XYZ file of C-alpha atoms in Angstrom:
519
model
C 92.457 102.190 80.300
C 89.757 99.611 81.054
C 87.821 100.620 84.160
C 85.760 97.891 85.811
C 82.149 98.533 84.877
C 80.524 96.455 87.617
C 82.221 98.211 90.519
C 80.842 101.573 91.596
C 83.565 104.168 92.123
C 83.780 107.668 93.599
C 81.956 106.255 96.613
C 82.564 106.877 100.318
C 81.443 104.112 102.666
C 80.788 104.731 106.356
C 81.296 101.195 107.584
C 83.676 98.687 109.133
C 86.043 98.071 106.233
C 86.064 94.311 106.821
C 82.326 94.082 106.208
C 82.464 96.364 103.178
C 85.530 94.744 101.560
C 83.842 91.346 101.735
C 81.144 92.672 99.373
C 83.591 93.771 96.658
C 84.046 91.537 93.597
C 87.364 89.731 93.201
C 90.265 91.351 91.326
C 88.687 94.764 90.800
C 91.129 97.282 92.356
C 94.389 98.554 90.839
C 96.007 100.190 93.872
C 95.322 100.014 97.600
C 96.926 102.325 100.138
C 96.071 101.886 103.798
C 97.226 103.752 106.846
C 95.615 101.873 109.752
C 95.969 103.012 113.368
C 99.510 102.287 114.467
C 100.144 99.653 117.097
C 102.547 101.968 118.931
C 100.049 104.870 119.024
C 97.173 103.374 120.929
C 95.755 106.781 121.858
C 95.045 107.458 118.188
C 92.334 104.798 118.243
C 89.832 107.610 118.890
C 90.672 110.260 116.345
C 87.415 111.997 115.530
C 85.680 111.753 118.893
C 82.829 109.527 117.748
C 82.072 106.108 119.148
C 81.915 104.250 115.861
C 85.693 104.092 116.165
C 85.421 102.740 119.683
C 83.010 100.002 118.565
C 85.545 99.002 115.905
C 88.784 99.308 117.850
C 88.131 98.925 121.585
C 89.110 95.212 121.617
C 92.002 95.549 119.201
C 94.719 95.925 121.822
C 93.616 93.150 124.182
C 96.241 90.449 123.807
C 98.924 92.734 122.406
C 100.610 92.484 119.020
C 99.127 89.091 118.140
C 95.587 90.440 118.356
C 96.588 93.466 116.303
C 98.144 91.288 113.574
C 95.108 88.976 113.490
C 92.854 92.027 113.210
C 94.922 93.245 110.269
C 95.155 89.773 108.659
C 91.379 89.546 108.235
C 91.388 92.781 106.286
C 94.514 92.058 104.257
C 93.131 88.722 103.077
C 90.172 90.613 101.621
C 92.494 93.238 100.191
C 94.546 90.573 98.426
C 91.356 89.026 97.036
C 90.077 92.262 95.478
C 93.415 93.382 94.003
C 93.818 92.908 90.261
C 96.629 90.554 89.140
C 98.613 93.685 88.221
C 97.596 95.516 91.411
C 99.770 96.931 94.180
C 99.469 97.347 97.943
C 101.116 100.008 100.099
C 100.734 99.376 103.840
C 101.756 102.346 105.990
C 102.833 101.201 109.459
C 105.238 101.960 112.286
C 108.524 100.170 113.037
C 107.133 98.520 116.173
C 104.748 96.420 114.062
C 106.187 96.414 110.518
C 108.174 93.180 110.936
C 105.139 91.344 112.331
C 102.988 92.601 109.462
C 105.591 91.609 106.871
C 105.799 88.057 108.189
C 102.004 87.891 108.020
C 101.822 89.386 104.493
C 104.541 87.271 102.812
C 102.578 83.990 102.520
C 99.403 85.834 101.478
C 101.026 87.509 98.473
C 103.579 84.874 97.512
C 100.750 82.441 96.810
C 99.693 84.509 93.762
C 103.247 84.747 92.364
C 103.500 88.250 93.727
C 105.087 89.278 96.965
C 107.211 91.786 98.791
C 108.872 94.422 96.610
C 110.377 96.960 98.991
C 110.301 98.461 102.448
C 110.059 102.220 102.086
C 111.343 104.392 104.902
C 109.632 107.777 105.127
C 111.386 110.359 107.297
C 108.349 112.053 108.806
C 109.954 114.474 111.246
C 113.202 116.253 112.010
C 115.675 114.944 114.548
C 114.593 114.861 118.186
C 115.211 112.840 121.325
C 112.681 110.463 122.858
C 112.336 109.528 126.504
C 110.688 106.307 127.640
C 110.313 105.376 131.290
C 113.017 107.814 132.232
C 115.557 106.410 129.755
C 116.859 108.086 126.642
C 116.334 106.163 123.389
C 116.912 106.866 119.715
C 114.641 109.515 118.278
C 111.711 108.034 116.352
C 111.574 109.987 113.100
C 110.390 107.543 110.437
C 107.442 105.417 109.320
C 107.554 102.236 107.271
C 105.581 101.623 104.068
C 105.497 97.997 102.887
C 105.106 97.644 99.110
C 103.626 94.391 97.758
C 102.311 93.357 94.348
C 99.775 90.647 93.671
C 101.543 89.287 90.583
C 104.884 89.254 88.822
C 103.806 92.119 86.549
C 102.385 95.324 87.937
C 101.666 98.893 86.992
C 104.846 100.928 87.375
C 105.598 104.468 86.278
C 109.228 105.404 87.058
C 109.624 108.446 89.274
C 112.813 110.458 89.643
C 113.929 112.766 92.402
C 116.325 115.728 92.028
C 120.056 115.221 92.485
C 121.355 116.513 95.788
C 123.526 119.605 95.772
C 126.755 117.766 96.623
C 126.275 115.371 93.706
C 125.618 118.220 91.272
C 128.716 120.100 92.374
C 130.838 116.960 92.131
C 129.591 115.503 88.833
C 128.201 118.488 86.901
C 131.049 120.861 87.600
C 131.321 122.270 84.056
C 129.282 125.246 82.840
C 128.658 126.037 79.184
C 129.970 129.621 78.686
C 127.303 130.461 76.097
C 124.137 128.952 77.606
C 125.151 128.807 81.273
C 123.965 125.173 81.428
C 125.715 122.745 83.749
C 127.110 119.552 82.235
C 129.368 116.618 82.939
C 131.683 114.805 80.537
C 130.872 111.216 79.626
C 132.861 108.507 77.886
C 132.118 107.924 74.191
C 133.756 104.494 74.186
C 132.656 101.036 75.279
C 134.400 97.805 76.269
C 132.456 95.606 73.828
C 131.930 96.227 70.096
C 128.428 96.709 68.739
C 128.372 97.125 64.969
C 130.467 99.695 63.097
C 132.441 100.840 66.133
C 136.121 100.717 65.100
C 136.117 103.590 62.645
C 138.283 106.702 62.682
C 136.360 109.829 63.502
C 137.818 113.323 63.028
C 141.303 111.794 63.169
C 140.578 110.050 66.462
C 140.162 106.416 67.435
C 139.135 104.821 70.733
C 141.834 103.794 73.191
C 143.449 100.420 72.614
C 141.034 97.620 73.534
C 138.005 99.978 73.437
C 135.350 100.710 70.803
C 133.088 103.634 69.972
C 129.826 103.370 71.907
C 127.847 105.033 69.097
C 127.557 104.838 65.304
C 129.281 107.343 63.062
C 125.892 108.966 62.311
C 125.150 109.409 65.998
C 128.583 110.889 66.646
C 128.045 113.378 63.811
C 124.715 114.330 65.348
C 126.332 114.947 68.750
C 128.914 117.183 67.073
C 126.243 119.154 65.220
C 124.387 119.704 68.502
C 127.548 121.002 70.162
C 127.739 118.092 72.567
C 131.315 116.979 71.784
C 134.380 118.327 73.567
C 137.697 117.522 71.891
C 140.745 117.099 74.138
C 143.815 119.276 73.732
C 146.094 116.236 73.460
C 146.576 114.909 69.940
C 145.929 111.322 70.992
C 143.085 112.169 73.344
C 139.561 110.810 72.885
C 136.560 113.191 72.554
C 133.983 113.260 75.387
C 130.221 113.732 75.403
C 128.559 116.650 77.195
C 125.587 115.493 79.312
C 123.534 118.488 80.468
C 122.029 118.491 83.946
C 118.678 119.940 82.829
C 118.160 117.001 80.448
C 118.688 114.295 83.044
C 115.561 112.832 84.712
C 117.160 112.753 88.144
C 117.739 109.906 90.575
C 115.446 106.885 90.178
C 113.153 106.692 93.202
C 114.863 104.911 96.095
C 113.381 103.274 99.198
C 114.517 106.057 101.555
C 112.186 109.071 101.296
C 113.642 112.064 103.090
C 112.310 114.764 100.777
C 108.601 114.716 101.721
C 107.796 116.967 104.644
C 104.961 116.065 107.053
C 101.924 118.288 107.622
C 102.923 121.284 109.712
C 100.700 123.533 111.808
C 100.450 126.190 109.073
C 100.034 123.911 106.048
C 97.113 124.866 103.802
C 96.053 121.205 103.531
C 95.963 120.679 107.301
C 92.531 119.574 108.559
C 93.304 118.926 112.216
C 93.521 115.141 111.806
C 96.403 114.049 114.089
C 97.826 111.396 111.751
C 97.131 113.224 108.473
C 99.678 112.414 105.762
C 100.909 115.014 103.242
C 99.449 114.999 99.751
C 102.958 114.747 98.274
C 103.351 111.320 99.858
C 100.167 110.005 98.236
C 101.031 111.692 94.939
C 104.257 109.690 94.756
C 102.510 106.397 95.507
C 99.531 106.946 93.203
C 101.572 108.279 90.280
C 104.106 105.444 90.429
C 101.653 102.546 90.839
C 98.537 103.512 88.856
C 97.495 105.127 85.596
C 94.748 107.632 84.850
C 91.327 106.019 85.048
C 92.465 103.148 87.267
C 90.861 102.483 90.655
C 92.453 103.494 93.955
C 91.073 102.263 97.289
C 91.789 103.481 100.814
C 90.028 101.343 103.461
C 91.183 103.548 106.384
C 90.416 106.828 104.719
C 90.569 109.209 107.687
C 90.422 112.774 106.414
C 90.556 111.667 102.764
C 94.036 112.577 101.532
C 94.147 109.509 99.286
C 90.749 110.417 97.829
C 91.731 114.051 97.246
C 94.963 113.134 95.455
C 93.328 110.380 93.392
C 90.636 112.814 92.271
C 93.224 115.413 91.280
C 95.294 112.819 89.388
C 92.224 111.612 87.433
C 91.933 108.210 89.058
C 88.722 106.514 90.093
C 88.531 106.012 93.836
C 86.744 104.371 96.748
C 87.083 105.334 100.410
C 86.001 103.516 103.577
C 86.038 104.701 107.179
C 84.198 103.616 110.316
C 83.749 107.197 111.514
C 80.713 109.236 110.369
C 82.697 112.383 111.189
C 85.543 111.335 108.903
C 83.216 110.387 106.046
C 81.422 113.722 106.272
C 84.717 115.580 106.078
C 85.886 113.431 103.151
C 82.691 114.198 101.256
C 83.152 117.952 101.646
C 86.822 117.697 100.685
C 85.982 115.737 97.518
C 83.284 118.225 96.536
C 85.777 121.064 96.799
C 87.806 119.286 94.111
C 84.810 119.053 91.790
C 83.835 115.465 92.581
C 80.289 114.280 93.226
C 80.865 111.519 95.780
C 78.175 109.011 96.617
C 78.043 108.533 100.380
C 76.818 105.182 101.713
C 76.127 104.294 105.326
C 75.835 107.713 106.956
C 72.749 108.160 109.153
C 70.125 110.086 107.174
C 66.764 109.568 108.892
C 65.411 110.241 112.350
C 65.228 106.486 112.928
C 68.948 106.148 112.088
C 69.847 109.005 114.409
C 68.078 107.450 117.378
C 70.547 104.555 117.310
C 73.702 106.695 117.302
C 75.862 106.907 120.378
C 75.924 110.343 122.079
C 79.128 111.750 120.576
C 78.292 110.368 117.146
C 74.941 112.122 117.327
C 76.523 115.384 118.443
C 79.051 115.217 115.603
C 76.255 114.521 113.125
C 74.413 117.661 114.197
C 77.549 119.805 113.958
C 78.361 118.484 110.500
C 74.785 119.017 109.351
C 74.973 122.716 110.104
C 78.695 123.208 109.372
C 79.091 124.074 113.027
C 82.253 124.046 115.099
C 82.457 121.704 118.138
C 83.050 123.429 121.444
C 86.745 123.622 122.362
C 85.786 122.534 125.892
C 84.331 119.224 126.957
C 83.928 120.150 130.602
C 82.861 123.421 132.126
C 81.341 124.431 128.776
C 78.076 125.693 130.352
C 76.075 123.353 128.156
C 77.458 124.744 124.892
C 78.307 121.856 122.569
C 79.301 123.947 119.566
C 78.991 127.187 117.629
C 77.194 127.968 114.379
C 79.348 128.623 111.329
C 78.147 132.019 110.210
C 77.580 133.849 113.502
C 79.321 131.650 116.112
C 76.128 131.370 118.150
C 75.966 128.715 120.884
C 74.375 125.341 120.152
C 73.315 122.678 122.611
C 72.641 119.130 121.414
C 70.275 116.827 123.298
C 69.745 113.266 122.112
C 66.481 113.218 124.011
C 62.728 113.425 123.697
C 60.638 115.823 125.784
C 63.394 118.332 126.577
C 61.857 120.578 129.220
C 61.688 124.113 130.549
C 64.671 123.753 132.898
C 67.020 122.894 130.018
C 65.964 126.012 128.121
C 66.271 128.176 131.230
C 69.798 126.951 131.998
C 70.868 127.366 128.381
C 69.635 130.973 128.370
C 72.136 131.716 131.129
C 74.934 129.968 129.221
C 74.210 131.971 126.060
C 74.140 135.255 127.978
C 77.503 134.460 129.565
C 78.939 133.767 126.123
C 78.126 137.321 125.060
C 75.592 136.304 122.404
C 71.888 137.096 122.210
C 70.841 133.975 120.307
C 71.316 130.239 120.728
C 69.953 126.911 119.508
C 68.916 123.656 121.144
C 68.640 120.592 118.912
C 66.673 117.609 120.246
C 64.188 114.983 119.111
C 61.283 116.802 120.785
C 60.465 119.497 123.333
C 57.756 119.861 125.984
C 55.141 122.563 125.972
C 56.978 124.161 128.888
C 60.186 124.417 126.853
C 58.411 126.321 124.059
C 56.715 128.577 126.624
C 60.039 129.411 128.290
C 61.694 130.223 124.956
C 58.737 132.451 124.011
C 58.780 134.190 127.426
C 62.496 135.004 127.129
C 61.990 136.518 123.682
C 58.998 138.557 124.800
C 60.927 140.262 127.598
C 63.873 141.058 125.386
C 66.161 138.363 126.792
C 68.084 135.710 124.885
C 66.452 134.288 121.775
C 66.552 130.502 122.103
C 65.484 128.573 118.977
C 64.241 125.032 119.582
C 65.032 122.809 116.591
C 63.806 119.229 116.298
C 65.896 116.584 114.572
C 63.087 115.973 112.079
C 63.066 119.650 111.124
C 66.841 119.677 110.782
C 66.862 116.592 108.534
C 64.028 117.831 106.334
C 65.163 121.442 106.050
C 68.833 120.722 105.376
C 67.939 118.114 102.741
C 65.658 120.564 100.958
C 68.373 123.232 100.956
C 71.305 121.086 99.842
C 69.269 119.035 97.352
C 66.834 121.382 95.618
C 65.738 118.671 93.176
C 64.029 116.773 95.988
C 60.271 117.153 96.648
C 59.262 120.247 98.591
C 59.431 119.826 102.361
C 56.262 119.388 104.365
C 56.830 122.729 106.047
C 59.006 125.721 105.316
C 62.012 126.125 107.614
C 61.506 128.785 110.268
C 63.654 131.947 110.119
C 65.650 130.683 113.102
C 66.351 127.382 111.372
C 67.241 129.150 108.127
C 69.732 131.285 110.047
C 71.292 128.145 111.525
C 71.473 126.492 108.105
C 72.639 129.575 106.240
C 76.071 128.046 105.612
C 74.422 125.228 103.670
C 73.089 127.621 101.051
C 76.627 128.182 99.838
C 78.166 126.011 97.172
C 80.418 123.142 98.225
C 83.501 125.049 97.065
C 82.648 127.984 99.331
C 81.927 125.909 102.422
C 84.745 125.170 104.856
C 85.935 121.600 105.134
C 86.330 122.047 108.877
C 88.906 120.792 111.326
C 88.709 117.997 113.794
C 90.104 120.437 116.347
C 92.999 119.990 118.754
C 93.398 116.637 120.408
C 92.560 118.084 123.816
C 89.164 119.297 122.588
C 87.913 115.795 121.850
C 86.471 113.272 124.296
C 88.949 110.778 125.636
C 88.793 107.149 124.580
C 87.844 106.208 128.126
C 84.920 108.649 128.140
C 83.670 107.341 124.815
C 83.903 103.712 125.915
C 81.960 104.547 129.094
C 79.326 106.320 127.019
C 79.043 103.334 124.683
C 78.589 100.960 127.618
C 75.904 103.207 129.107
C 74.061 103.221 125.781
C 74.166 99.418 125.654
C 72.852 99.245 129.227
C 69.932 101.481 128.277
């Protein structure tokens, strides 16, 4: 194990992976797995509901498959550059684009004496029928994973899968009466001689034209271990017992039908629509890397690659364009005992001013471990709920939020059945504070007005106690909002992205991004 000392690992980058990969040194990564947005699933281009994804992907589909392949080629050239000579690449894609991607990848990898090794078919769902434009077509139940290596030699740890039931019944049909172990009978002879192989053993010789496959000493050892079965015929040849529980299984093939996808009740499910099961990444990481080696996922999503690499004692690096995804990955890694370094997430008030609206709203919800509102229209101004008490939160990426906003939000909170709510904004007017104070004084809804600066400073002081003391102590209302952050990382929820219908549409996000540019 010789980890690369000049490359920082256990890092999560919030960035366009093309820009970040270009900064990596050459030949520094042992294994790269990537699961980019599929060409056939264009609606998945906005997964987390933040506009960083839109900025990265909104032009990807213009021009069709050629634009998509060119977009991927830029990244795969960098990926090839940073792979070690013994490194491996697994590209997860869908059948509508896999052949285009393979044609693009072949010349890139063949130039380094590496190249294509196998096309893995992963059966990701049970049988179903598909309908397209009113016509029935074959059910789409599999993904494609293209396996390439940079050189002629690569890290490889053989993996075996269990024998299927029909094979066991057919081949291992004998049962030892004493131990109850299943076994099959194997030939003790060979077609070609290899040393002292023509001897007589217990009055038996191989058939004419055959030779013993083992030495006399080895045959005696088999007999002592009870592994020899003598035939009833006088001229019969003994056979070797091969026990089922001693066999490694079937060497891993390129058709994977034994790994179930994430179902609605799976403990590892995080609400990410294209989330892959941990068993899939376990198979890839275990077969193509060793402990201490470096695993990279440049489309990290909800961090399954990172979680499995951490558990299997690999070093890792994750990249994703989405601040929401990177925040979730960080919490997931911490639950596994890692201390990830996060690079590129907005951390100051100046950074937050430049975020697009949905990115800013997601940042606030992540900061307080809140839950986004399940509604994006008709939500009465409620953008989310606090973690501990499920109290309404409204997020305003504005300065000088006024009295009318507070007054309207009071009504929304009352209708929700709660007596407390929060508005987060960059600043509030004097009238807003007066309205919040008036409502409290008459026994109405308690509306806490939280500035972004207070939220940044207070949450940093709570989650990082080694930092200098904050300029001001958090108010009781702010402490109540941040109460979830006082828990350890293992106790905090990772959180779900929520159902697809609860997130803004791609069209809405693109419109929002264009409005922000116009401003």
